[in-house]
Structure formats: C-alpha cells, structure tokens
CSV table of C-alpha atoms in Angstrom, one decimal:
chain,number,residue,atom,x,y,z
A,1,MET,CA,72.6,-29.8,-52.9
A,2,ASN,CA,70.1,-29.2,-50.1
A,3,THR,CA,70.6,-26.0,-48.2
A,4,GLU,CA,70.9,-27.8,-44.9
A,5,LYS,CA,73.7,-30.1,-46.3
A,6,GLN,CA,76.0,-27.4,-47.6
A,7,PRO,CA,79.4,-28.1,-46.0
A,8,LEU,CA,80.1,-24.3,-46.0
A,9,LEU,CA,77.2,-23.8,-43.6
A,10,GLN,CA,78.1,-26.4,-41.0
A,11,PRO,CA,79.6,-25.3,-37.7
A,12,PHE,CA,83.3,-25.9,-37.2
A,13,LYS,CA,85.4,-26.3,-34.0
A,14,MET,CA,88.5,-24.1,-34.4
A,15,GLY,CA,90.8,-24.1,-31.5
A,16,ASN,CA,88.9,-23.0,-28.4
A,17,MET,CA,85.9,-21.7,-30.3
A,18,THR,CA,83.1,-23.0,-32.5
A,19,LEU,CA,82.5,-21.1,-35.7
A,20,LYS,CA,78.8,-20.9,-36.7
A,21,ASN,CA,79.7,-21.6,-40.4
A,22,ARG,CA,82.8,-22.1,-42.6
A,23,VAL,CA,82.3,-18.9,-44.7
A,24,ILE,CA,85.2,-16.8,-43.6
A,25,MET,CA,85.7,-13.1,-44.4
A,26,ALA,CA,89.2,-12.7,-45.8
A,27,PRO,CA,91.4,-9.8,-44.8
A,28,MET,CA,91.0,-6.9,-47.3
A,29,THR,CA,92.8,-3.6,-47.5
A,30,ARG,CA,90.0,-1.0,-47.9
A,31,SER,CA,91.9,2.3,-47.1
A,32,ARG,CA,89.2,3.9,-45.0
A,33,ALA,CA,91.3,5.0,-42.0
A,34,ASP,CA,91.7,8.5,-43.5
A,35,ASN,CA,92.9,10.3,-40.4
A,36,LYS,CA,96.4,11.3,-39.4
A,37,ASP,CA,96.5,8.7,-36.5
A,38,LYS,CA,95.4,5.8,-38.7
A,39,VAL,CA,92.6,5.0,-36.2
A,40,PRO,CA,89.5,2.9,-37.2
A,41,THR,CA,86.4,5.0,-37.4
A,42,ASN,CA,82.6,4.5,-37.0
A,43,MET,CA,82.6,3.5,-40.6
A,44,HIS,CA,84.8,0.5,-39.7
A,45,VAL,CA,82.4,-0.4,-36.9
A,46,GLU,CA,79.5,-0.4,-39.3
A,47,TYR,CA,81.4,-2.3,-42.1
A,48,TYR,CA,82.6,-5.1,-39.9
A,49,SER,CA,79.4,-5.5,-37.9
A,50,GLN,CA,77.4,-5.7,-41.1
A,51,ARG,CA,79.5,-8.8,-42.0
A,52,ALA,CA,79.3,-10.5,-38.6
A,53,GLY,CA,77.3,-13.4,-40.2
A,54,ALA,CA,80.7,-14.8,-41.4
A,55,GLY,CA,81.9,-17.8,-39.4
A,56,LEU,CA,85.0,-15.7,-38.7
A,57,ILE,CA,86.1,-12.2,-39.9
A,58,ILE,CA,89.8,-11.6,-40.4
A,59,SER,CA,90.4,-7.9,-40.2
A,60,GLU,CA,92.2,-5.9,-42.9
A,61,GLY,CA,96.0,-5.9,-42.5
A,62,SER,CA,96.9,-3.5,-39.7
A,63,GLN,CA,100.5,-2.3,-39.5
A,64,VAL,CA,102.4,-3.2,-36.4
A,65,SER,CA,104.4,0.0,-36.3
A,66,LYS,CA,105.0,3.2,-38.3
A,67,ARG,CA,107.8,1.4,-40.1
A,68,ALA,CA,105.4,-1.2,-41.3
A,69,VAL,CA,103.3,1.1,-43.5
A,70,GLY,CA,103.1,0.9,-47.3
A,71,TYR,CA,99.7,2.1,-48.3
A,72,VAL,CA,97.6,5.2,-47.6
A,73,ASN,CA,94.8,5.2,-45.0
A,74,THR,CA,95.5,1.8,-43.6
A,75,PRO,CA,94.8,1.4,-39.9
A,76,GLY,CA,97.4,0.4,-37.4
A,77,MET,CA,97.8,-1.5,-34.2
A,78,HIS,CA,100.5,0.2,-32.3
A,79,THR,CA,98.9,3.2,-30.4
A,80,ALA,CA,96.4,3.5,-27.6
A,81,GLU,CA,94.1,5.4,-29.9
A,82,GLN,CA,94.1,2.6,-32.4
A,83,VAL,CA,93.3,0.1,-29.7
A,84,ASP,CA,90.3,2.2,-28.7
A,85,GLY,CA,89.1,2.4,-32.3
A,86,TRP,CA,89.4,-1.3,-32.8
A,87,LYS,CA,87.7,-2.0,-29.5
A,88,LYS,CA,84.5,-0.4,-30.9
A,89,VAL,CA,84.8,-2.7,-33.9
A,90,THR,CA,85.2,-5.9,-31.9
A,91,GLU,CA,82.4,-5.0,-29.5
A,92,ALA,CA,80.0,-4.4,-32.5
A,93,VAL,CA,81.0,-7.7,-34.1
A,94,HIS,CA,80.5,-9.6,-30.8
A,95,GLU,CA,77.1,-7.9,-30.2
A,96,ASN,CA,76.1,-9.3,-33.6
A,97,ASP,CA,77.3,-12.8,-32.7
A,98,GLY,CA,80.4,-12.7,-34.8
A,99,LYS,CA,84.0,-13.6,-34.2
A,100,ILE,CA,87.0,-11.5,-35.4
A,101,PHE,CA,90.8,-12.0,-35.7
A,102,MET,CA,93.2,-9.1,-36.3
A,103,GLN,CA,95.6,-9.5,-39.2
A,104,LEU,CA,99.1,-8.2,-38.2
A,105,TRP,CA,100.9,-6.6,-41.1
A,106,HIS,CA,104.4,-5.3,-42.1
A,107,VAL,CA,104.8,-4.6,-45.8
A,108,GLY,CA,108.6,-4.4,-45.8
A,109,ARG,CA,109.9,-3.2,-49.1
A,110,ILE,CA,106.4,-2.8,-50.7
A,111,SER,CA,106.5,0.8,-49.5
A,112,HIS,CA,108.1,4.2,-50.2
A,113,PRO,CA,110.3,6.7,-48.4
A,114,LYS,CA,107.3,9.1,-48.4
A,115,PHE,CA,105.7,6.9,-45.7
A,116,HIS,CA,108.9,7.0,-43.6
A,117,ASP,CA,110.0,10.7,-43.4
A,118,GLY,CA,112.3,10.1,-46.4
A,119,GLU,CA,114.0,7.0,-44.9
A,120,LYS,CA,114.2,3.8,-46.9
A,121,PRO,CA,111.7,1.1,-46.0
A,122,LEU,CA,113.0,-2.0,-44.3
A,123,ALA,CA,113.5,-5.3,-46.0
A,124,PRO,CA,115.6,-8.5,-45.7
A,125,SER,CA,118.0,-7.2,-48.4
A,126,ALA,CA,118.5,-4.0,-50.5
A,127,VAL,CA,116.6,-5.4,-53.5
A,128,ASN,CA,114.0,-3.1,-55.2
A,129,PRO,CA,110.8,-5.1,-55.8
A,130,ASP,CA,110.1,-2.9,-58.9
A,131,GLU,CA,106.5,-2.4,-58.1
A,132,LYS,CA,104.2,0.6,-57.8
A,133,VAL,CA,102.7,1.7,-54.5
A,134,TYR,CA,100.0,4.2,-53.8
A,135,THR,CA,101.4,7.1,-51.8
A,136,PRO,CA,99.6,10.3,-50.7
A,137,GLU,CA,100.7,11.8,-54.0
A,138,GLY,CA,99.4,8.9,-56.1
A,139,PHE,CA,101.1,5.8,-57.6
A,140,GLU,CA,104.9,5.9,-57.4
A,141,LYS,CA,107.6,3.4,-58.1
A,142,THR,CA,109.2,1.6,-55.2
A,143,THR,CA,112.8,2.3,-54.4
A,144,GLU,CA,115.7,0.3,-53.1
A,145,PRO,CA,114.9,-0.7,-49.5
A,146,LYS,CA,117.3,-0.8,-46.5
A,147,GLU,CA,118.7,-4.1,-45.5
A,148,MET,CA,117.5,-4.8,-41.9
A,149,SER,CA,120.2,-5.0,-39.3
A,150,ILE,CA,120.0,-7.8,-36.7
A,151,GLN,CA,118.9,-5.1,-34.3
A,152,GLU,CA,116.1,-4.0,-36.6
A,153,ILE,CA,115.0,-7.6,-37.0
A,154,GLN,CA,114.8,-8.0,-33.2
A,155,GLU,CA,112.9,-4.7,-32.9
A,156,THR,CA,110.4,-5.8,-35.6
A,157,ILE,CA,109.8,-9.1,-33.7
A,158,GLN,CA,109.0,-7.0,-30.7
A,159,GLU,CA,106.7,-4.8,-32.7
A,160,PHE,CA,104.7,-7.9,-33.7
A,161,LYS,CA,104.5,-9.0,-30.1
A,162,ASN,CA,103.4,-5.6,-28.9
A,163,ALA,CA,100.7,-5.4,-31.7
A,164,ALA,CA,99.5,-8.9,-30.7
A,165,GLN,CA,99.2,-7.8,-27.1
A,166,MET,CA,97.2,-4.7,-28.2
A,167,ALA,CA,94.9,-6.9,-30.3
A,168,LYS,CA,94.1,-8.8,-27.2
A,169,GLU,CA,93.4,-5.5,-25.3
A,170,ALA,CA,91.1,-4.4,-28.2
A,171,GLY,CA,89.0,-7.5,-27.7
A,172,PHE,CA,89.9,-9.6,-30.8
A,173,ASP,CA,89.3,-13.3,-30.7
A,174,GLY,CA,92.8,-14.1,-32.1
A,175,VAL,CA,95.4,-12.8,-34.6
A,176,GLU,CA,96.6,-13.8,-38.0
A,177,ILE,CA,100.2,-13.2,-39.0
A,178,HIS,CA,100.3,-11.8,-42.6
A,179,SER,CA,103.1,-13.9,-43.9
A,180,SER,CA,101.9,-13.8,-47.5
A,181,ASN,CA,101.5,-11.8,-50.8
A,182,GLY,CA,105.0,-10.4,-51.1
A,183,TYR,CA,105.2,-8.5,-47.8
A,184,LEU,CA,107.9,-8.7,-45.2
A,185,PHE,CA,107.8,-12.4,-44.2
A,186,HIS,CA,107.4,-13.5,-47.9
A,187,GLN,CA,110.4,-11.3,-48.7
A,188,PHE,CA,112.5,-13.3,-46.1
A,189,PHE,CA,111.2,-16.6,-47.6
A,190,ASN,CA,112.1,-15.7,-51.2
A,191,ALA,CA,115.7,-16.2,-52.3
A,192,ASN,CA,115.5,-13.4,-54.9
A,193,ALA,CA,114.4,-10.9,-52.2
A,194,ASN,CA,116.5,-12.3,-49.4
A,195,GLN,CA,120.2,-12.3,-50.2
A,196,ARG,CA,121.5,-12.3,-46.6
A,197,THR,CA,124.4,-14.4,-45.6
A,198,ASP,CA,123.7,-14.4,-41.8
A,199,ASP,CA,121.3,-16.5,-39.7
A,200,TYR,CA,118.3,-15.0,-41.6
A,201,GLY,CA,119.4,-15.9,-45.2
A,202,GLY,CA,120.8,-18.6,-47.3
A,203,SER,CA,119.3,-22.0,-46.4
A,204,ILE,CA,115.5,-22.6,-46.2
A,205,PRO,CA,115.5,-22.9,-42.4
A,206,ASN,CA,117.4,-19.6,-42.2
A,207,ARG,CA,115.0,-17.8,-44.5
A,208,ALA,CA,112.1,-19.1,-42.4
A,209,ARG,CA,113.7,-18.1,-39.1
A,210,PHE,CA,112.2,-14.6,-38.9
A,211,PHE,CA,108.7,-16.0,-39.3
A,212,PHE,CA,109.2,-18.6,-36.5
A,213,ASP,CA,110.9,-16.0,-34.3
A,214,VAL,CA,107.8,-13.8,-34.6
A,215,LEU,CA,105.4,-16.7,-34.1
A,216,GLU,CA,107.3,-17.7,-30.9
A,217,ALA,CA,107.0,-14.1,-29.6
A,218,ILE,CA,103.3,-14.0,-30.3
A,219,VAL,CA,102.8,-17.4,-28.6
A,220,GLU,CA,104.0,-15.6,-25.4
A,221,VAL,CA,100.9,-13.4,-25.7
A,222,TRP,CA,98.2,-15.6,-27.3
A,223,PRO,CA,97.4,-19.3,-26.9
A,224,GLU,CA,98.6,-21.1,-30.1
A,225,ASN,CA,95.0,-22.1,-30.9
A,226,GLN,CA,94.1,-18.4,-31.3
A,227,ILE,CA,96.8,-17.7,-33.8
A,228,GLY,CA,96.5,-18.1,-37.6
A,229,CYS,CA,99.0,-17.4,-40.4
A,230,ARG,CA,98.6,-16.8,-44.1
A,231,PHE,CA,100.8,-17.9,-47.0
A,232,ASN,CA,100.8,-17.7,-50.8
A,233,PRO,CA,103.1,-20.5,-51.9
A,234,SER,CA,102.8,-20.1,-55.7
A,235,LEU,CA,102.9,-16.3,-55.8
A,236,HIS,CA,104.9,-15.4,-59.0
A,237,LYS,CA,105.6,-12.1,-60.7
A,238,SER,CA,103.2,-10.3,-58.4
A,239,PHE,CA,103.8,-8.1,-55.3
A,240,GLY,CA,107.4,-7.9,-56.3
A,241,ILE,CA,108.0,-11.7,-55.8
A,242,VAL,CA,109.5,-13.8,-58.5
A,243,ALA,CA,109.3,-17.5,-57.5
A,244,THR,CA,112.3,-19.7,-57.5
A,245,GLU,CA,112.8,-23.5,-57.8
A,246,GLU,CA,113.0,-23.5,-54.0
A,247,SER,CA,109.7,-21.7,-53.4
A,248,ILE,CA,107.5,-24.7,-52.9
A,249,ALA,CA,110.2,-26.5,-50.9
A,250,THR,CA,110.4,-23.4,-48.6
A,251,PHE,CA,106.6,-23.4,-47.9
A,252,ASP,CA,106.7,-27.2,-47.5
A,253,TYR,CA,109.3,-26.8,-44.8
A,254,ILE,CA,107.4,-24.0,-43.0
A,255,ILE,CA,104.0,-25.7,-43.2
A,256,GLU,CA,105.4,-29.1,-42.1
A,257,LYS,CA,107.1,-27.4,-39.2
A,258,LEU,CA,103.8,-25.7,-38.2
A,259,ASN,CA,102.4,-29.2,-37.4
A,260,ALA,CA,104.4,-28.9,-34.1
A,261,TYR,CA,102.1,-26.0,-33.1
A,262,ASP,CA,98.4,-26.1,-32.2
A,263,LEU,CA,97.4,-23.2,-34.4
A,264,ALA,CA,93.9,-21.9,-35.0
A,265,TYR,CA,94.5,-22.4,-38.8
A,266,VAL,CA,96.8,-22.1,-41.7
A,267,HIS,CA,95.3,-19.8,-44.4
A,268,LEU,CA,96.5,-20.5,-47.9
A,269,SER,CA,95.8,-18.8,-51.3
A,270,GLU,CA,95.4,-20.6,-54.6
A,271,PRO,CA,97.7,-19.0,-57.3
A,272,PHE,CA,96.9,-15.4,-58.1
A,273,THR,CA,98.1,-15.9,-61.7
A,274,ASP,CA,98.3,-18.8,-64.1
A,275,VAL,CA,101.4,-20.8,-63.0
A,276,SER,CA,100.6,-24.0,-65.0
A,277,ASP,CA,103.6,-23.3,-67.3
A,278,VAL,CA,106.0,-22.9,-64.3
A,279,PRO,CA,107.1,-26.5,-63.6
A,280,PHE,CA,108.4,-25.8,-60.1
A,281,LEU,CA,105.2,-24.2,-58.8
A,282,LYS,CA,101.9,-25.9,-57.6
A,283,THR,CA,98.6,-25.2,-59.4
A,284,GLU,CA,96.5,-26.8,-56.6
A,285,ILE,CA,97.6,-25.4,-53.3
A,286,ALA,CA,94.8,-26.8,-51.0
A,287,LYS,CA,95.3,-30.4,-52.4
A,288,HIS,CA,99.1,-30.2,-52.0
A,289,TYR,CA,99.2,-28.8,-48.5
A,290,ARG,CA,96.3,-30.9,-47.2
A,291,LYS,CA,98.8,-33.8,-47.4
A,292,ILE,CA,101.4,-32.0,-45.4
A,293,TYR,CA,99.5,-30.0,-42.8
A,294,ASN,CA,97.5,-31.9,-40.1
A,295,GLY,CA,95.7,-28.9,-38.6
A,296,THR,CA,92.8,-26.7,-39.8
A,297,LEU,CA,93.3,-25.5,-43.4
A,298,MET,CA,91.7,-22.4,-44.7
A,299,ILE,CA,91.7,-21.8,-48.5
A,300,ASN,CA,91.2,-18.5,-50.4
A,301,ASN,CA,91.0,-17.0,-53.9
A,302,GLY,CA,88.3,-17.1,-56.4
A,303,PHE,CA,85.8,-19.5,-54.7
A,304,ASP,CA,82.0,-19.2,-55.0
A,305,ARG,CA,79.3,-21.1,-53.2
A,306,GLU,CA,79.6,-24.3,-55.3
A,307,SER,CA,83.4,-24.4,-55.4
A,308,GLY,CA,83.6,-23.6,-51.7
A,309,ASN,CA,81.3,-26.4,-50.8
A,310,LYS,CA,83.2,-28.8,-53.1
A,311,VAL,CA,86.7,-28.0,-51.6
A,312,ILE,CA,85.3,-28.9,-48.2
A,313,GLU,CA,83.4,-31.9,-49.4
A,314,ASP,CA,86.5,-33.2,-51.2
A,315,GLY,CA,88.4,-32.9,-47.9
A,316,ASP,CA,91.0,-30.5,-49.2
A,317,ALA,CA,90.1,-27.6,-46.8
A,318,ASP,CA,88.1,-27.0,-43.6
A,319,LEU,CA,87.3,-23.3,-44.1
A,320,VAL,CA,87.0,-21.1,-47.2
A,321,SER,CA,87.7,-17.4,-47.1
A,322,TYR,CA,86.0,-14.9,-49.4
A,323,ALA,CA,87.1,-11.4,-50.2
A,324,LYS,CA,85.4,-9.5,-53.0
A,325,LEU,CA,82.1,-11.3,-52.5
A,326,PHE,CA,82.0,-10.1,-48.9
A,327,ILE,CA,82.5,-6.5,-50.1
A,328,SER,CA,79.2,-6.4,-52.0
A,329,ASN,CA,77.4,-9.1,-50.0
A,330,PRO,CA,77.6,-8.3,-46.3
A,331,ASP,CA,75.2,-11.2,-45.7
A,332,LEU,CA,77.2,-13.6,-47.8
A,333,ALA,CA,76.6,-16.7,-45.6
A,334,LYS,CA,72.8,-16.1,-45.6
A,335,ARG,CA,72.8,-15.6,-49.4
A,336,PHE,CA,74.6,-19.0,-49.7
A,337,GLU,CA,72.1,-20.6,-47.3
A,338,ASN,CA,69.1,-19.3,-49.3
A,339,LYS,CA,70.7,-19.5,-52.7
A,340,TRP,CA,69.9,-15.8,-53.1
A,341,PRO,CA,71.6,-14.0,-56.0
A,342,LEU,CA,74.9,-12.2,-55.3
A,343,ALA,CA,75.3,-8.4,-55.7
A,344,GLU,CA,78.1,-7.2,-58.0
A,345,TYR,CA,81.0,-5.3,-56.4
A,346,ASP,CA,82.3,-2.0,-57.7
A,347,GLN,CA,86.1,-2.3,-58.1
A,348,ASP,CA,86.4,1.5,-58.5
A,349,THR,CA,85.4,2.0,-54.8
A,350,PHE,CA,87.6,-0.7,-53.2
A,351,TYR,CA,90.1,1.9,-51.9
A,352,THR,CA,88.3,5.2,-52.1
A,353,PRO,CA,87.4,7.3,-49.0
A,354,GLY,CA,83.9,7.4,-47.7
A,355,LYS,CA,80.9,5.1,-47.3
A,356,GLU,CA,80.3,4.5,-51.0
A,357,GLY,CA,81.2,1.0,-51.9
A,358,TYR,CA,82.0,0.3,-48.3
A,359,THR,CA,79.0,0.3,-46.0
A,360,ASP,CA,76.2,1.0,-48.5
A,361,TYR,CA,75.8,-2.5,-49.9
A,362,PRO,CA,72.4,-3.7,-48.5
A,363,ALA,CA,71.6,-7.2,-47.2
A,364,TYR,CA,69.5,-9.1,-49.6
A,365,ASP,CA,66.3,-9.2,-47.5
A,366,GLU,CA,66.7,-5.4,-46.8
A,367,GLU,CA,67.0,-4.8,-50.5
A,368,GLN,CA,63.8,-6.6,-51.3
A,369,VAL,CA,61.8,-4.6,-48.7
A,370,SER,CA,63.0,-1.2,-49.9
C-alpha cells in the first residue's frame, strides 16, 4: 500500500470541520491531575500538544461534577479553575494545528464512598457492580450504590449541560458523551444494572431515555455536528456489566434513533473480551452498525496501521481511534505515513503521577537525531 494511498491518512469532512487525517486519539484516563482541585496542569498541555498530529484528539474522560468521580487524579469540567486549565490545553493543541473534543464523564456506580465524603455513589439502581476501583488508599471493592431519584437524574442532566458549556468556554472543538464502558449511561442501558420501574427503566426506550435527555440538553449548548458519543455494545463481564439478550437490541435502538441527529460521529468499540461463545452478542461491531447508522462512524480497540486502513477501505468505518499506540507514539500519524517502527508502551506508567510514561516518549525523528 503506497503511503499516499493510505485511507487513514486522507482528510475527512466531519460536521463543520475538516480533519487532516483519520487517525484519532482515543480518550484515555491517565490520572495526572494530582492536585486537590483536579485541574489540568502544564503536563497536560505538553502531553496533548505533542499528539496534535492526530486528525482529532478526544480528551480523557473529565467528570461533569464532584458526584461523577470514581478514580484518583482525574480532571474535571465543573469549576472555573478547571476551565482555565483546559483552556491552556486547547490553545496549545490549536497552535499545533490540532483539533480536540472534550469527553464528558460520569462513572455512576464504578466509584466508592471515599470519593463522596462517605456517601454512596449514584446509579440507576442499588446494584453493586462487584468491581474494584482505585481510591486514594489503593484498590477497594465497590459498594452498593444509591438509586438515583428523579430529582437527581434531572440534576445530573443539568451537570452534563453545564460541563458542555464550560467545554465551549475552554475552547474545545466539540464534546463526546461517554456513554460506554460500564459507566453511568451504560448502567441505564443494561437491564441487570437498571432495575427501575419508572420512566427510566423497564423497556428499551425507557432505559435509553436518560442518554437522550442528556443529548437534548447538550444540543442546547453545542451544534449537533460538534457532538459525538461513545458506545460499547458487546461489553460483557467487564466494568461491572453483564450483557443480556437485550443488549444488542438496546444499542440497535439507540444508534438507529441517532440517525435523526446530525452528530459529529458515533464512536464504537469492538468487543473488549472474546464474546464469540455468547450467541446474543456481536463479534464485529463496525460491520453490524455500519448497516444501521448513516452518519460518521468511528471504531476503536486493537487496531494497528494495517487493520485501521482496512476497516476504512472496506467501508465499515470512517475514522479509527487509537489509545495505547498514542501513549508511546505521540507522532502516530506521521509514523503510519512513513511506515516508521512503533515505540512500545510501558503499562506500568499508564496511571502513575509525573512525566515518566506520559510526556517523555519522543517523536521518531527526534529519537533518531538524539
């Protein structure tokens, strides 16, 4: 495959903007906001600007309120100080000819009372996900969460809207709703996690209602074509989610309904675990949802240069997001373009404080000179 012809390296018109390539930096928790106010630091500025060669950067998940927290040292988007910190990031990315969306995050029950002054974390229903979360004292088992009242659901919708407004003030090019990976929205979607009997539980439309309520609130702040959302339809026995026979039908309903919106993209993950022996789950997510969704489709999980080019060439996706490869290869698109070797990432430093394993991976041409 000639470098010039790589589908990954072709520009792409997404909503009101043109991406310089289709190599997208996936949102990744890196736990570097190690200050009491959970404000992005100069390290974040350097980290994201190093990776501005991506067609689009999607920021790490940033909690929409104090109630949304479930991990140590993750940045937020609900205070003026956080807006100021993120503004430095977006300015640096834009100075380097990059584009960046903010991922808006609420972990729901994947949390611990230690993050909430001893109060139970919020969730659709009082069902313990039986996971471990990393608290200031190390790994601890999750507890039974508090079932959200209708008032708390309405407050949370408003928190997402406020965070979306703050992302605009901070200079982001758009926002992504983190409706994936076992967090709050996914808990509403999943019949095991959501045992409500009101308007937010029971039927598939009811379990999807909270997501669409939030989307409608964010549409009041951002044009639809600057909003993305992320889903993991075949997630199973991971992040507290046990899939059901209705899981795929639920995501089919949601993603079909999203055709009525002019979104920037829908961001999907291929299965995190082998689900080939689970008859009611899909093993090929991009292929399945390409038939259902008419808009821009972004796919994630385990792609390299060859498989990324192939999924676009086959017509199953428009954009491919990369996570771990972007950690150790800040110049990933350039490496793909020149077919330069990829640097190995160090999993031990994914979530540790400091620059090591964060901003100290060199670009390939810098490495050769040194």
